[in-house]
Amino acid sequence: MICVVCAILFLVLFTRLLYVLFQVHYNDTISSTPFPQVPPKFFKPVRLLAVAGSGGHTAELLQLLTAATAAPSSKSSCVSFSTRHYIVANTDSMSQDKIELFETTRKTETNVVISKIPRAREVGQSYLTSILTTVYSQLFCIPHVLRARPDILLVNGPGTCIPVCVLVFLLRVIGMCRGRIVYVESICRVNTLSLSAKILVFFADHVLVQWPQLAASSYRCKYIGRLVS
């Protein structure tokens, strides 16, 4: 009896996994932008989870958030967030300071949360040893992702984002969050994708690049203009 129940459960989860992957790839073929224009009366607050890298990655992420929450020709907000939840590496105090300053200057009533996790992979770390550190980081992500249960996950390159993306995708498969994943490749990536992008092209909803030649040579990548300056 237990074996039958397990088999049915496995079949249901596998079917759900295929359905979510179909959503991800089908949506990729019919949508030209991850943030379609809709009338303001239809805007609903969304739960945002953003993973900040170090240095330039965090600066680019905050520029993306500024653009996402400001209408092109208006001072009014075009995206309303019920919660902005940030995840940063536990060794990256500079990113936390930048985020706190960013949120202080915005003076919104949005609930802001900053969580810290171990880095999945340090710069220059070998791929073999990064498997262990990624698993270690994955475990630390669980309570933060369960707390966030995002409608949108915004990431832009650091290795820290991979464990978060995997967990959000799994929560989406089991129906615990909407979890649309939007990945924006760093502007520094002109001709080749980062390792994070090479992984996320398979299950992220949108993979956006900032150079047309990179989109032309990469699977599922979209060029929709320069997103950061």
JSON list of C-alpha atoms in Angstrom, two decimals:
[
{"chain": "A", "resi": 1, "resn": "MET", "atom": "CA", "xyz": [0.00, 0.00, 0.00]},
{"chain": "A", "resi": 2, "resn": "ILE", "atom": "CA", "xyz": [2.80, 2.39, 0.93]},
{"chain": "A", "resi": 3, "resn": "CYS", "atom": "CA", "xyz": [4.56, 1.61, -2.37]},
{"chain": "A", "resi": 4, "resn": "VAL", "atom": "CA", "xyz": [1.39, 2.47, -4.32]},
{"chain": "A", "resi": 5, "resn": "VAL", "atom": "CA", "xyz": [0.98, 5.77, -2.47]},
{"chain": "A", "resi": 6, "resn": "CYS", "atom": "CA", "xyz": [4.64, 6.65, -3.08]},
{"chain": "A", "resi": 7, "resn": "ALA", "atom": "CA", "xyz": [4.31, 5.76, -6.76]},
{"chain": "A", "resi": 8, "resn": "ILE", "atom": "CA", "xyz": [1.22, 7.95, -7.14]},
{"chain": "A", "resi": 9, "resn": "LEU", "atom": "CA", "xyz": [2.90, 10.81, -5.29]},
{"chain": "A", "resi": 10, "resn": "PHE", "atom": "CA", "xyz": [5.98, 10.52, -7.51]},
{"chain": "A", "resi": 11, "resn": "LEU", "atom": "CA", "xyz": [3.81, 10.50, -10.63]},
{"chain": "A", "resi": 12, "resn": "VAL", "atom": "CA", "xyz": [1.91, 13.60, -9.47]},
{"chain": "A", "resi": 13, "resn": "LEU", "atom": "CA", "xyz": [5.12, 15.50, -8.67]},
{"chain": "A", "resi": 14, "resn": "PHE", "atom": "CA", "xyz": [6.76, 14.44, -11.93]},
{"chain": "A", "resi": 15, "resn": "THR", "atom": "CA", "xyz": [3.70, 15.56, -13.89]},
{"chain": "A", "resi": 16, "resn": "ARG", "atom": "CA", "xyz": [3.70, 18.85, -12.04]},
{"chain": "A", "resi": 17, "resn": "LEU", "atom": "CA", "xyz": [7.41, 19.30, -12.79]},
{"chain": "A", "resi": 18, "resn": "LEU", "atom": "CA", "xyz": [6.82, 18.77, -16.50]},
{"chain": "A", "resi": 19, "resn": "TYR", "atom": "CA", "xyz": [3.92, 21.22, -16.40]},
{"chain": "A", "resi": 20, "resn": "VAL", "atom": "CA", "xyz": [6.00, 23.96, -14.75]},
{"chain": "A", "resi": 21, "resn": "LEU", "atom": "CA", "xyz": [8.84, 23.41, -17.22]},
{"chain": "A", "resi": 22, "resn": "PHE", "atom": "CA", "xyz": [6.32, 23.66, -20.04]},
{"chain": "A", "resi": 23, "resn": "GLN", "atom": "CA", "xyz": [5.06, 26.94, -18.56]},
{"chain": "A", "resi": 24, "resn": "VAL", "atom": "CA", "xyz": [8.60, 28.28, -18.37]},
{"chain": "A", "resi": 25, "resn": "HIS", "atom": "CA", "xyz": [9.56, 27.41, -21.93]},
{"chain": "A", "resi": 26, "resn": "TYR", "atom": "CA", "xyz": [6.17, 28.13, -23.53]},
{"chain": "A", "resi": 27, "resn": "ASN", "atom": "CA", "xyz": [6.00, 31.53, -21.86]},
{"chain": "A", "resi": 28, "resn": "ASP", "atom": "CA", "xyz": [9.46, 32.18, -23.24]},
{"chain": "A", "resi": 29, "resn": "THR", "atom": "CA", "xyz": [8.15, 31.79, -26.80]},
{"chain": "A", "resi": 30, "resn": "ILE", "atom": "CA", "xyz": [5.13, 34.11, -26.46]},
{"chain": "A", "resi": 31, "resn": "SER", "atom": "CA", "xyz": [6.37, 36.87, -24.17]},
{"chain": "A", "resi": 32, "resn": "SER", "atom": "CA", "xyz": [8.88, 39.48, -25.28]},
{"chain": "A", "resi": 33, "resn": "THR", "atom": "CA", "xyz": [9.32, 41.08, -21.86]},
{"chain": "A", "resi": 34, "resn": "PRO", "atom": "CA", "xyz": [9.17, 39.84, -18.25]},
{"chain": "A", "resi": 35, "resn": "PHE", "atom": "CA", "xyz": [7.33, 43.00, -17.20]},
{"chain": "A", "resi": 36, "resn": "PRO", "atom": "CA", "xyz": [4.45, 43.52, -19.65]},
{"chain": "A", "resi": 37, "resn": "GLN", "atom": "CA", "xyz": [2.68, 46.88, -19.64]},
{"chain": "A", "resi": 38, "resn": "VAL", "atom": "CA", "xyz": [-0.72, 46.70, -17.93]},
{"chain": "A", "resi": 39, "resn": "PRO", "atom": "CA", "xyz": [-3.10, 49.44, -16.77]},
{"chain": "A", "resi": 40, "resn": "PRO", "atom": "CA", "xyz": [-2.39, 50.71, -13.22]},
{"chain": "A", "resi": 41, "resn": "LYS", "atom": "CA", "xyz": [-5.80, 49.57, -11.94]},
{"chain": "A", "resi": 42, "resn": "PHE", "atom": "CA", "xyz": [-4.72, 45.95, -12.50]},
{"chain": "A", "resi": 43, "resn": "PHE", "atom": "CA", "xyz": [-1.51, 46.23, -10.48]},
{"chain": "A", "resi": 44, "resn": "LYS", "atom": "CA", "xyz": [-1.43, 44.01, -7.42]},
{"chain": "A", "resi": 45, "resn": "PRO", "atom": "CA", "xyz": [1.29, 44.01, -4.76]},
{"chain": "A", "resi": 46, "resn": "VAL", "atom": "CA", "xyz": [3.77, 41.21, -5.32]},
{"chain": "A", "resi": 47, "resn": "ARG", "atom": "CA", "xyz": [6.25, 39.48, -3.06]},
{"chain": "A", "resi": 48, "resn": "LEU", "atom": "CA", "xyz": [9.77, 40.09, -4.38]},
{"chain": "A", "resi": 49, "resn": "LEU", "atom": "CA", "xyz": [12.86, 38.10, -3.48]},
{"chain": "A", "resi": 50, "resn": "ALA", "atom": "CA", "xyz": [16.18, 39.47, -4.78]},
{"chain": "A", "resi": 51, "resn": "VAL", "atom": "CA", "xyz": [19.64, 37.95, -4.44]},
{"chain": "A", "resi": 52, "resn": "ALA", "atom": "CA", "xyz": [22.44, 40.48, -4.20]},
{"chain": "A", "resi": 53, "resn": "GLY", "atom": "CA", "xyz": [25.97, 39.67, -5.29]},
{"chain": "A", "resi": 54, "resn": "SER", "atom": "CA", "xyz": [28.99, 41.68, -4.34]},
{"chain": "A", "resi": 55, "resn": "GLY", "atom": "CA", "xyz": [30.24, 44.97, -5.73]},
{"chain": "A", "resi": 56, "resn": "GLY", "atom": "CA", "xyz": [28.93, 45.67, -9.23]},
{"chain": "A", "resi": 57, "resn": "HIS", "atom": "CA", "xyz": [26.26, 42.97, -9.06]},
{"chain": "A", "resi": 58, "resn": "THR", "atom": "CA", "xyz": [24.53, 44.70, -6.16]},
{"chain": "A", "resi": 59, "resn": "ALA", "atom": "CA", "xyz": [24.77, 48.10, -7.85]},
{"chain": "A", "resi": 60, "resn": "GLU", "atom": "CA", "xyz": [23.15, 46.67, -11.00]},
{"chain": "A", "resi": 61, "resn": "LEU", "atom": "CA", "xyz": [20.45, 44.94, -8.96]},
{"chain": "A", "resi": 62, "resn": "LEU", "atom": "CA", "xyz": [19.47, 48.18, -7.24]},
{"chain": "A", "resi": 63, "resn": "GLN", "atom": "CA", "xyz": [19.34, 49.96, -10.62]},
{"chain": "A", "resi": 64, "resn": "LEU", "atom": "CA", "xyz": [16.99, 47.25, -11.87]},
{"chain": "A", "resi": 65, "resn": "LEU", "atom": "CA", "xyz": [14.74, 47.68, -8.85]},
{"chain": "A", "resi": 66, "resn": "THR", "atom": "CA", "xyz": [14.70, 51.44, -9.32]},
{"chain": "A", "resi": 67, "resn": "ALA", "atom": "CA", "xyz": [13.64, 50.99, -12.95]},
{"chain": "A", "resi": 68, "resn": "ALA", "atom": "CA", "xyz": [11.04, 48.34, -12.08]},
{"chain": "A", "resi": 69, "resn": "THR", "atom": "CA", "xyz": [9.33, 50.54, -9.52]},
{"chain": "A", "resi": 70, "resn": "ALA", "atom": "CA", "xyz": [9.33, 53.83, -11.43]},
{"chain": "A", "resi": 71, "resn": "ALA", "atom": "CA", "xyz": [7.08, 54.45, -14.42]},
{"chain": "A", "resi": 72, "resn": "PRO", "atom": "CA", "xyz": [9.03, 55.76, -17.46]},
{"chain": "A", "resi": 73, "resn": "SER", "atom": "CA", "xyz": [7.37, 59.20, -17.57]},
{"chain": "A", "resi": 74, "resn": "SER", "atom": "CA", "xyz": [5.81, 59.45, -14.15]},
{"chain": "A", "resi": 75, "resn": "LYS", "atom": "CA", "xyz": [6.71, 59.66, -10.49]},
{"chain": "A", "resi": 76, "resn": "SER", "atom": "CA", "xyz": [4.15, 57.00, -9.67]},
{"chain": "A", "resi": 77, "resn": "SER", "atom": "CA", "xyz": [5.05, 53.37, -9.03]},
{"chain": "A", "resi": 78, "resn": "CYS", "atom": "CA", "xyz": [4.49, 50.91, -11.88]},
{"chain": "A", "resi": 79, "resn": "VAL", "atom": "CA", "xyz": [5.13, 47.82, -9.75]},
{"chain": "A", "resi": 80, "resn": "SER", "atom": "CA", "xyz": [3.90, 47.56, -6.17]},
{"chain": "A", "resi": 81, "resn": "PHE", "atom": "CA", "xyz": [5.66, 45.26, -3.74]},
{"chain": "A", "resi": 82, "resn": "SER", "atom": "CA", "xyz": [4.04, 43.95, -0.58]},
{"chain": "A", "resi": 83, "resn": "THR", "atom": "CA", "xyz": [7.48, 42.70, 0.52]},
{"chain": "A", "resi": 84, "resn": "ARG", "atom": "CA", "xyz": [11.03, 43.16, -0.73]},
{"chain": "A", "resi": 85, "resn": "HIS", "atom": "CA", "xyz": [13.16, 40.36, 0.66]},
{"chain": "A", "resi": 86, "resn": "TYR", "atom": "CA", "xyz": [16.90, 40.49, -0.05]},
{"chain": "A", "resi": 87, "resn": "ILE", "atom": "CA", "xyz": [19.39, 37.65, 0.33]},
{"chain": "A", "resi": 88, "resn": "VAL", "atom": "CA", "xyz": [23.09, 38.50, 0.58]},
{"chain": "A", "resi": 89, "resn": "ALA", "atom": "CA", "xyz": [26.23, 36.50, 1.29]},
{"chain": "A", "resi": 90, "resn": "ASN", "atom": "CA", "xyz": [27.19, 36.44, 4.95]},
{"chain": "A", "resi": 91, "resn": "THR", "atom": "CA", "xyz": [30.64, 37.85, 4.11]},
{"chain": "A", "resi": 92, "resn": "ASP", "atom": "CA", "xyz": [29.26, 40.74, 2.07]},
{"chain": "A", "resi": 93, "resn": "SER", "atom": "CA", "xyz": [28.60, 43.60, 4.47]},
{"chain": "A", "resi": 94, "resn": "MET", "atom": "CA", "xyz": [29.01, 46.19, 1.71]},
{"chain": "A", "resi": 95, "resn": "SER", "atom": "CA", "xyz": [25.94, 44.91, -0.19]},
{"chain": "A", "resi": 96, "resn": "GLN", "atom": "CA", "xyz": [23.86, 45.02, 2.97]},
{"chain": "A", "resi": 97, "resn": "ASP", "atom": "CA", "xyz": [24.89, 48.64, 3.55]},
{"chain": "A", "resi": 98, "resn": "LYS", "atom": "CA", "xyz": [23.96, 49.56, -0.05]},
{"chain": "A", "resi": 99, "resn": "ILE", "atom": "CA", "xyz": [20.56, 47.90, 0.25]},
{"chain": "A", "resi": 100, "resn": "GLU", "atom": "CA", "xyz": [19.79, 49.59, 3.56]},
{"chain": "A", "resi": 101, "resn": "LEU", "atom": "CA", "xyz": [20.74, 52.98, 2.08]},
{"chain": "A", "resi": 102, "resn": "PHE", "atom": "CA", "xyz": [18.66, 52.27, -1.03]},
{"chain": "A", "resi": 103, "resn": "GLU", "atom": "CA", "xyz": [15.58, 51.38, 1.00]},
{"chain": "A", "resi": 104, "resn": "THR", "atom": "CA", "xyz": [16.02, 54.34, 3.35]},
{"chain": "A", "resi": 105, "resn": "THR", "atom": "CA", "xyz": [16.08, 56.82, 0.47]},
{"chain": "A", "resi": 106, "resn": "ARG", "atom": "CA", "xyz": [12.96, 55.30, -1.13]},
{"chain": "A", "resi": 107, "resn": "LYS", "atom": "CA", "xyz": [10.81, 55.92, 1.96]},
{"chain": "A", "resi": 108, "resn": "THR", "atom": "CA", "xyz": [8.09, 53.42, 1.03]},
{"chain": "A", "resi": 109, "resn": "GLU", "atom": "CA", "xyz": [5.80, 51.43, 3.30]},
{"chain": "A", "resi": 110, "resn": "THR", "atom": "CA", "xyz": [6.95, 48.17, 1.74]},
{"chain": "A", "resi": 111, "resn": "ASN", "atom": "CA", "xyz": [8.10, 45.55, 4.22]},
{"chain": "A", "resi": 112, "resn": "VAL", "atom": "CA", "xyz": [11.86, 45.04, 3.74]},
{"chain": "A", "resi": 113, "resn": "VAL", "atom": "CA", "xyz": [13.78, 41.98, 4.93]},
{"chain": "A", "resi": 114, "resn": "ILE", "atom": "CA", "xyz": [17.51, 41.23, 4.55]},
{"chain": "A", "resi": 115, "resn": "SER", "atom": "CA", "xyz": [18.74, 37.66, 5.11]},
{"chain": "A", "resi": 116, "resn": "LYS", "atom": "CA", "xyz": [22.26, 36.25, 4.96]},
{"chain": "A", "resi": 117, "resn": "ILE", "atom": "CA", "xyz": [23.46, 32.89, 3.65]},
{"chain": "A", "resi": 118, "resn": "PRO", "atom": "CA", "xyz": [26.90, 31.35, 2.97]},
{"chain": "A", "resi": 119, "resn": "ARG", "atom": "CA", "xyz": [28.28, 31.82, -0.52]},
{"chain": "A", "resi": 120, "resn": "ALA", "atom": "CA", "xyz": [27.60, 28.90, -2.86]},
{"chain": "A", "resi": 121, "resn": "ARG", "atom": "CA", "xyz": [30.86, 29.55, -4.70]},
{"chain": "A", "resi": 122, "resn": "GLU", "atom": "CA", "xyz": [33.68, 31.97, -4.13]},
{"chain": "A", "resi": 123, "resn": "VAL", "atom": "CA", "xyz": [35.40, 33.70, -7.05]},
{"chain": "A", "resi": 124, "resn": "GLY", "atom": "CA", "xyz": [38.05, 31.34, -8.42]},
{"chain": "A", "resi": 125, "resn": "GLN", "atom": "CA", "xyz": [36.80, 28.32, -6.47]},
{"chain": "A", "resi": 126, "resn": "SER", "atom": "CA", "xyz": [37.01, 25.01, -8.33]},
{"chain": "A", "resi": 127, "resn": "TYR", "atom": "CA", "xyz": [33.80, 23.47, -9.67]},
{"chain": "A", "resi": 128, "resn": "LEU", "atom": "CA", "xyz": [34.45, 20.26, -7.71]},
{"chain": "A", "resi": 129, "resn": "THR", "atom": "CA", "xyz": [34.64, 21.89, -4.28]},
{"chain": "A", "resi": 130, "resn": "SER", "atom": "CA", "xyz": [31.80, 24.26, -5.16]},
{"chain": "A", "resi": 131, "resn": "ILE", "atom": "CA", "xyz": [29.43, 21.26, -5.14]},
{"chain": "A", "resi": 132, "resn": "LEU", "atom": "CA", "xyz": [29.89, 20.91, -1.38]},
{"chain": "A", "resi": 133, "resn": "THR", "atom": "CA", "xyz": [29.62, 24.62, -0.66]},
{"chain": "A", "resi": 134, "resn": "THR", "atom": "CA", "xyz": [26.50, 24.85, -2.83]},
{"chain": "A", "resi": 135, "resn": "VAL", "atom": "CA", "xyz": [24.80, 22.07, -0.84]},
{"chain": "A", "resi": 136, "resn": "TYR", "atom": "CA", "xyz": [25.84, 23.80, 2.38]},
{"chain": "A", "resi": 137, "resn": "SER", "atom": "CA", "xyz": [24.39, 27.10, 1.14]},
{"chain": "A", "resi": 138, "resn": "GLN", "atom": "CA", "xyz": [21.24, 25.32, -0.03]},
{"chain": "A", "resi": 139, "resn": "LEU", "atom": "CA", "xyz": [20.46, 24.17, 3.50]},
{"chain": "A", "resi": 140, "resn": "PHE", "atom": "CA", "xyz": [20.79, 27.71, 4.84]},
{"chain": "A", "resi": 141, "resn": "CYS", "atom": "CA", "xyz": [18.46, 29.02, 2.12]},
{"chain": "A", "resi": 142, "resn": "ILE", "atom": "CA", "xyz": [15.49, 26.87, 3.13]},
{"chain": "A", "resi": 143, "resn": "PRO", "atom": "CA", "xyz": [14.04, 28.94, 6.02]},
{"chain": "A", "resi": 144, "resn": "HIS", "atom": "CA", "xyz": [14.59, 32.25, 4.18]},
{"chain": "A", "resi": 145, "resn": "VAL", "atom": "CA", "xyz": [12.94, 31.08, 0.96]},
{"chain": "A", "resi": 146, "resn": "LEU", "atom": "CA", "xyz": [10.05, 29.53, 2.88]},
{"chain": "A", "resi": 147, "resn": "ARG", "atom": "CA", "xyz": [9.57, 32.84, 4.64]},
{"chain": "A", "resi": 148, "resn": "ALA", "atom": "CA", "xyz": [9.72, 34.83, 1.40]},
{"chain": "A", "resi": 149, "resn": "ARG", "atom": "CA", "xyz": [7.61, 32.54, -0.86]},
{"chain": "A", "resi": 150, "resn": "PRO", "atom": "CA", "xyz": [8.12, 35.05, -3.68]},
{"chain": "A", "resi": 151, "resn": "ASP", "atom": "CA", "xyz": [5.93, 35.88, -6.62]},
{"chain": "A", "resi": 152, "resn": "ILE", "atom": "CA", "xyz": [9.07, 37.10, -8.41]},
{"chain": "A", "resi": 153, "resn": "LEU", "atom": "CA", "xyz": [12.67, 36.12, -7.84]},
{"chain": "A", "resi": 154, "resn": "LEU", "atom": "CA", "xyz": [15.10, 38.65, -9.33]},
{"chain": "A", "resi": 155, "resn": "VAL", "atom": "CA", "xyz": [18.74, 37.60, -9.70]},
{"chain": "A", "resi": 156, "resn": "ASN", "atom": "CA", "xyz": [21.63, 38.97, -11.70]},
{"chain": "A", "resi": 157, "resn": "GLY", "atom": "CA", "xyz": [24.63, 36.73, -11.64]},
{"chain": "A", "resi": 158, "resn": "PRO", "atom": "CA", "xyz": [26.38, 35.81, -8.40]},
{"chain": "A", "resi": 159, "resn": "GLY", "atom": "CA", "xyz": [26.84, 32.12, -7.56]},
{"chain": "A", "resi": 160, "resn": "THR", "atom": "CA", "xyz": [24.91, 32.74, -4.35]},
{"chain": "A", "resi": 161, "resn": "CYS", "atom": "CA", "xyz": [21.71, 32.89, -6.41]},
{"chain": "A", "resi": 162, "resn": "ILE", "atom": "CA", "xyz": [21.73, 29.28, -7.66]},
{"chain": "A", "resi": 163, "resn": "PRO", "atom": "CA", "xyz": [20.62, 27.57, -4.41]},
{"chain": "A", "resi": 164, "resn": "VAL", "atom": "CA", "xyz": [17.88, 30.18, -4.00]},
{"chain": "A", "resi": 165, "resn": "CYS", "atom": "CA", "xyz": [16.68, 29.68, -7.57]},
{"chain": "A", "resi": 166, "resn": "VAL", "atom": "CA", "xyz": [16.53, 25.91, -7.14]},
{"chain": "A", "resi": 167, "resn": "LEU", "atom": "CA", "xyz": [14.49, 26.18, -3.94]},
{"chain": "A", "resi": 168, "resn": "VAL", "atom": "CA", "xyz": [12.07, 28.73, -5.41]},
{"chain": "A", "resi": 169, "resn": "PHE", "atom": "CA", "xyz": [11.58, 26.52, -8.46]},
{"chain": "A", "resi": 170, "resn": "LEU", "atom": "CA", "xyz": [10.86, 23.49, -6.24]},
{"chain": "A", "resi": 171, "resn": "LEU", "atom": "CA", "xyz": [8.35, 25.50, -4.18]},
{"chain": "A", "resi": 172, "resn": "ARG", "atom": "CA", "xyz": [6.65, 26.47, -7.42]},
{"chain": "A", "resi": 173, "resn": "VAL", "atom": "CA", "xyz": [6.49, 22.82, -8.49]},
{"chain": "A", "resi": 174, "resn": "ILE", "atom": "CA", "xyz": [4.73, 21.82, -5.27]},
{"chain": "A", "resi": 175, "resn": "GLY", "atom": "CA", "xyz": [2.45, 24.87, -5.42]},
{"chain": "A", "resi": 176, "resn": "MET", "atom": "CA", "xyz": [3.77, 26.82, -2.43]},
{"chain": "A", "resi": 177, "resn": "CYS", "atom": "CA", "xyz": [4.59, 30.00, -4.37]},
{"chain": "A", "resi": 178, "resn": "ARG", "atom": "CA", "xyz": [4.25, 31.55, -7.82]},
{"chain": "A", "resi": 179, "resn": "GLY", "atom": "CA", "xyz": [8.02, 31.88, -8.03]},
{"chain": "A", "resi": 180, "resn": "ARG", "atom": "CA", "xyz": [8.67, 33.41, -11.46]},
{"chain": "A", "resi": 181, "resn": "ILE", "atom": "CA", "xyz": [12.44, 33.59, -11.90]},
{"chain": "A", "resi": 182, "resn": "VAL", "atom": "CA", "xyz": [13.91, 36.56, -13.78]},
{"chain": "A", "resi": 183, "resn": "TYR", "atom": "CA", "xyz": [17.65, 36.44, -14.39]},
{"chain": "A", "resi": 184, "resn": "VAL", "atom": "CA", "xyz": [19.49, 39.49, -15.72]},
{"chain": "A", "resi": 185, "resn": "GLU", "atom": "CA", "xyz": [23.01, 38.84, -16.94]},
{"chain": "A", "resi": 186, "resn": "SER", "atom": "CA", "xyz": [25.63, 41.38, -15.91]},
{"chain": "A", "resi": 187, "resn": "ILE", "atom": "CA", "xyz": [26.43, 44.12, -18.39]},
{"chain": "A", "resi": 188, "resn": "CYS", "atom": "CA", "xyz": [30.05, 42.94, -18.19]},
{"chain": "A", "resi": 189, "resn": "ARG", "atom": "CA", "xyz": [29.06, 39.76, -20.02]},
{"chain": "A", "resi": 190, "resn": "VAL", "atom": "CA", "xyz": [29.44, 40.73, -23.67]},
{"chain": "A", "resi": 191, "resn": "ASN", "atom": "CA", "xyz": [30.21, 37.51, -25.57]},
{"chain": "A", "resi": 192, "resn": "THR", "atom": "CA", "xyz": [29.81, 34.59, -23.15]},
{"chain": "A", "resi": 193, "resn": "LEU", "atom": "CA", "xyz": [27.31, 33.69, -20.44]},
{"chain": "A", "resi": 194, "resn": "SER", "atom": "CA", "xyz": [28.26, 33.33, -16.80]},
{"chain": "A", "resi": 195, "resn": "LEU", "atom": "CA", "xyz": [28.04, 29.90, -15.15]},
{"chain": "A", "resi": 196, "resn": "SER", "atom": "CA", "xyz": [24.86, 31.00, -13.34]},
{"chain": "A", "resi": 197, "resn": "ALA", "atom": "CA", "xyz": [23.18, 31.91, -16.65]},
{"chain": "A", "resi": 198, "resn": "LYS", "atom": "CA", "xyz": [24.24, 28.64, -18.26]},
{"chain": "A", "resi": 199, "resn": "ILE", "atom": "CA", "xyz": [22.42, 26.79, -15.46]},
{"chain": "A", "resi": 200, "resn": "LEU", "atom": "CA", "xyz": [19.35, 29.01, -15.27]},
{"chain": "A", "resi": 201, "resn": "VAL", "atom": "CA", "xyz": [18.52, 28.96, -18.99]},
{"chain": "A", "resi": 202, "resn": "PHE", "atom": "CA", "xyz": [16.94, 25.55, -18.33]},
{"chain": "A", "resi": 203, "resn": "PHE", "atom": "CA", "xyz": [14.41, 26.57, -15.66]},
{"chain": "A", "resi": 204, "resn": "ALA", "atom": "CA", "xyz": [14.29, 30.36, -15.25]},
{"chain": "A", "resi": 205, "resn": "ASP", "atom": "CA", "xyz": [11.24, 32.09, -16.73]},
{"chain": "A", "resi": 206, "resn": "HIS", "atom": "CA", "xyz": [13.32, 34.85, -18.31]},
{"chain": "A", "resi": 207, "resn": "VAL", "atom": "CA", "xyz": [17.05, 35.12, -18.98]},
{"chain": "A", "resi": 208, "resn": "LEU", "atom": "CA", "xyz": [17.86, 38.66, -20.09]},
{"chain": "A", "resi": 209, "resn": "VAL", "atom": "CA", "xyz": [21.16, 39.84, -21.53]},
{"chain": "A", "resi": 210, "resn": "GLN", "atom": "CA", "xyz": [22.34, 43.35, -22.25]},
{"chain": "A", "resi": 211, "resn": "TRP", "atom": "CA", "xyz": [24.24, 42.78, -25.49]},
{"chain": "A", "resi": 212, "resn": "PRO", "atom": "CA", "xyz": [22.51, 41.72, -28.75]},
{"chain": "A", "resi": 213, "resn": "GLN", "atom": "CA", "xyz": [25.35, 39.46, -29.88]},
{"chain": "A", "resi": 214, "resn": "LEU", "atom": "CA", "xyz": [25.11, 37.51, -26.62]},
{"chain": "A", "resi": 215, "resn": "ALA", "atom": "CA", "xyz": [21.40, 36.89, -27.13]},
{"chain": "A", "resi": 216, "resn": "ALA", "atom": "CA", "xyz": [22.01, 35.78, -30.71]},
{"chain": "A", "resi": 217, "resn": "SER", "atom": "CA", "xyz": [24.51, 33.13, -29.65]},
{"chain": "A", "resi": 218, "resn": "SER", "atom": "CA", "xyz": [22.84, 31.86, -26.47]},
{"chain": "A", "resi": 219, "resn": "TYR", "atom": "CA", "xyz": [19.93, 29.50, -25.84]},
{"chain": "A", "resi": 220, "resn": "ARG", "atom": "CA", "xyz": [16.73, 31.14, -24.50]},
{"chain": "A", "resi": 221, "resn": "CYS", "atom": "CA", "xyz": [18.42, 34.48, -23.85]},
{"chain": "A", "resi": 222, "resn": "LYS", "atom": "CA", "xyz": [16.60, 37.71, -24.71]},
{"chain": "A", "resi": 223, "resn": "TYR", "atom": "CA", "xyz": [18.01, 41.10, -25.48]},
{"chain": "A", "resi": 224, "resn": "ILE", "atom": "CA", "xyz": [15.53, 43.84, -24.56]},
{"chain": "A", "resi": 225, "resn": "GLY", "atom": "CA", "xyz": [17.93, 46.77, -24.44]},
{"chain": "A", "resi": 226, "resn": "ARG", "atom": "CA", "xyz": [20.39, 48.16, -21.93]},
{"chain": "A", "resi": 227, "resn": "LEU", "atom": "CA", "xyz": [18.88, 47.61, -18.51]},
{"chain": "A", "resi": 228, "resn": "VAL", "atom": "CA", "xyz": [21.57, 49.30, -16.40]},
{"chain": "A", "resi": 229, "resn": "SER", "atom": "CA", "xyz": [24.00, 52.11, -17.06]}
]
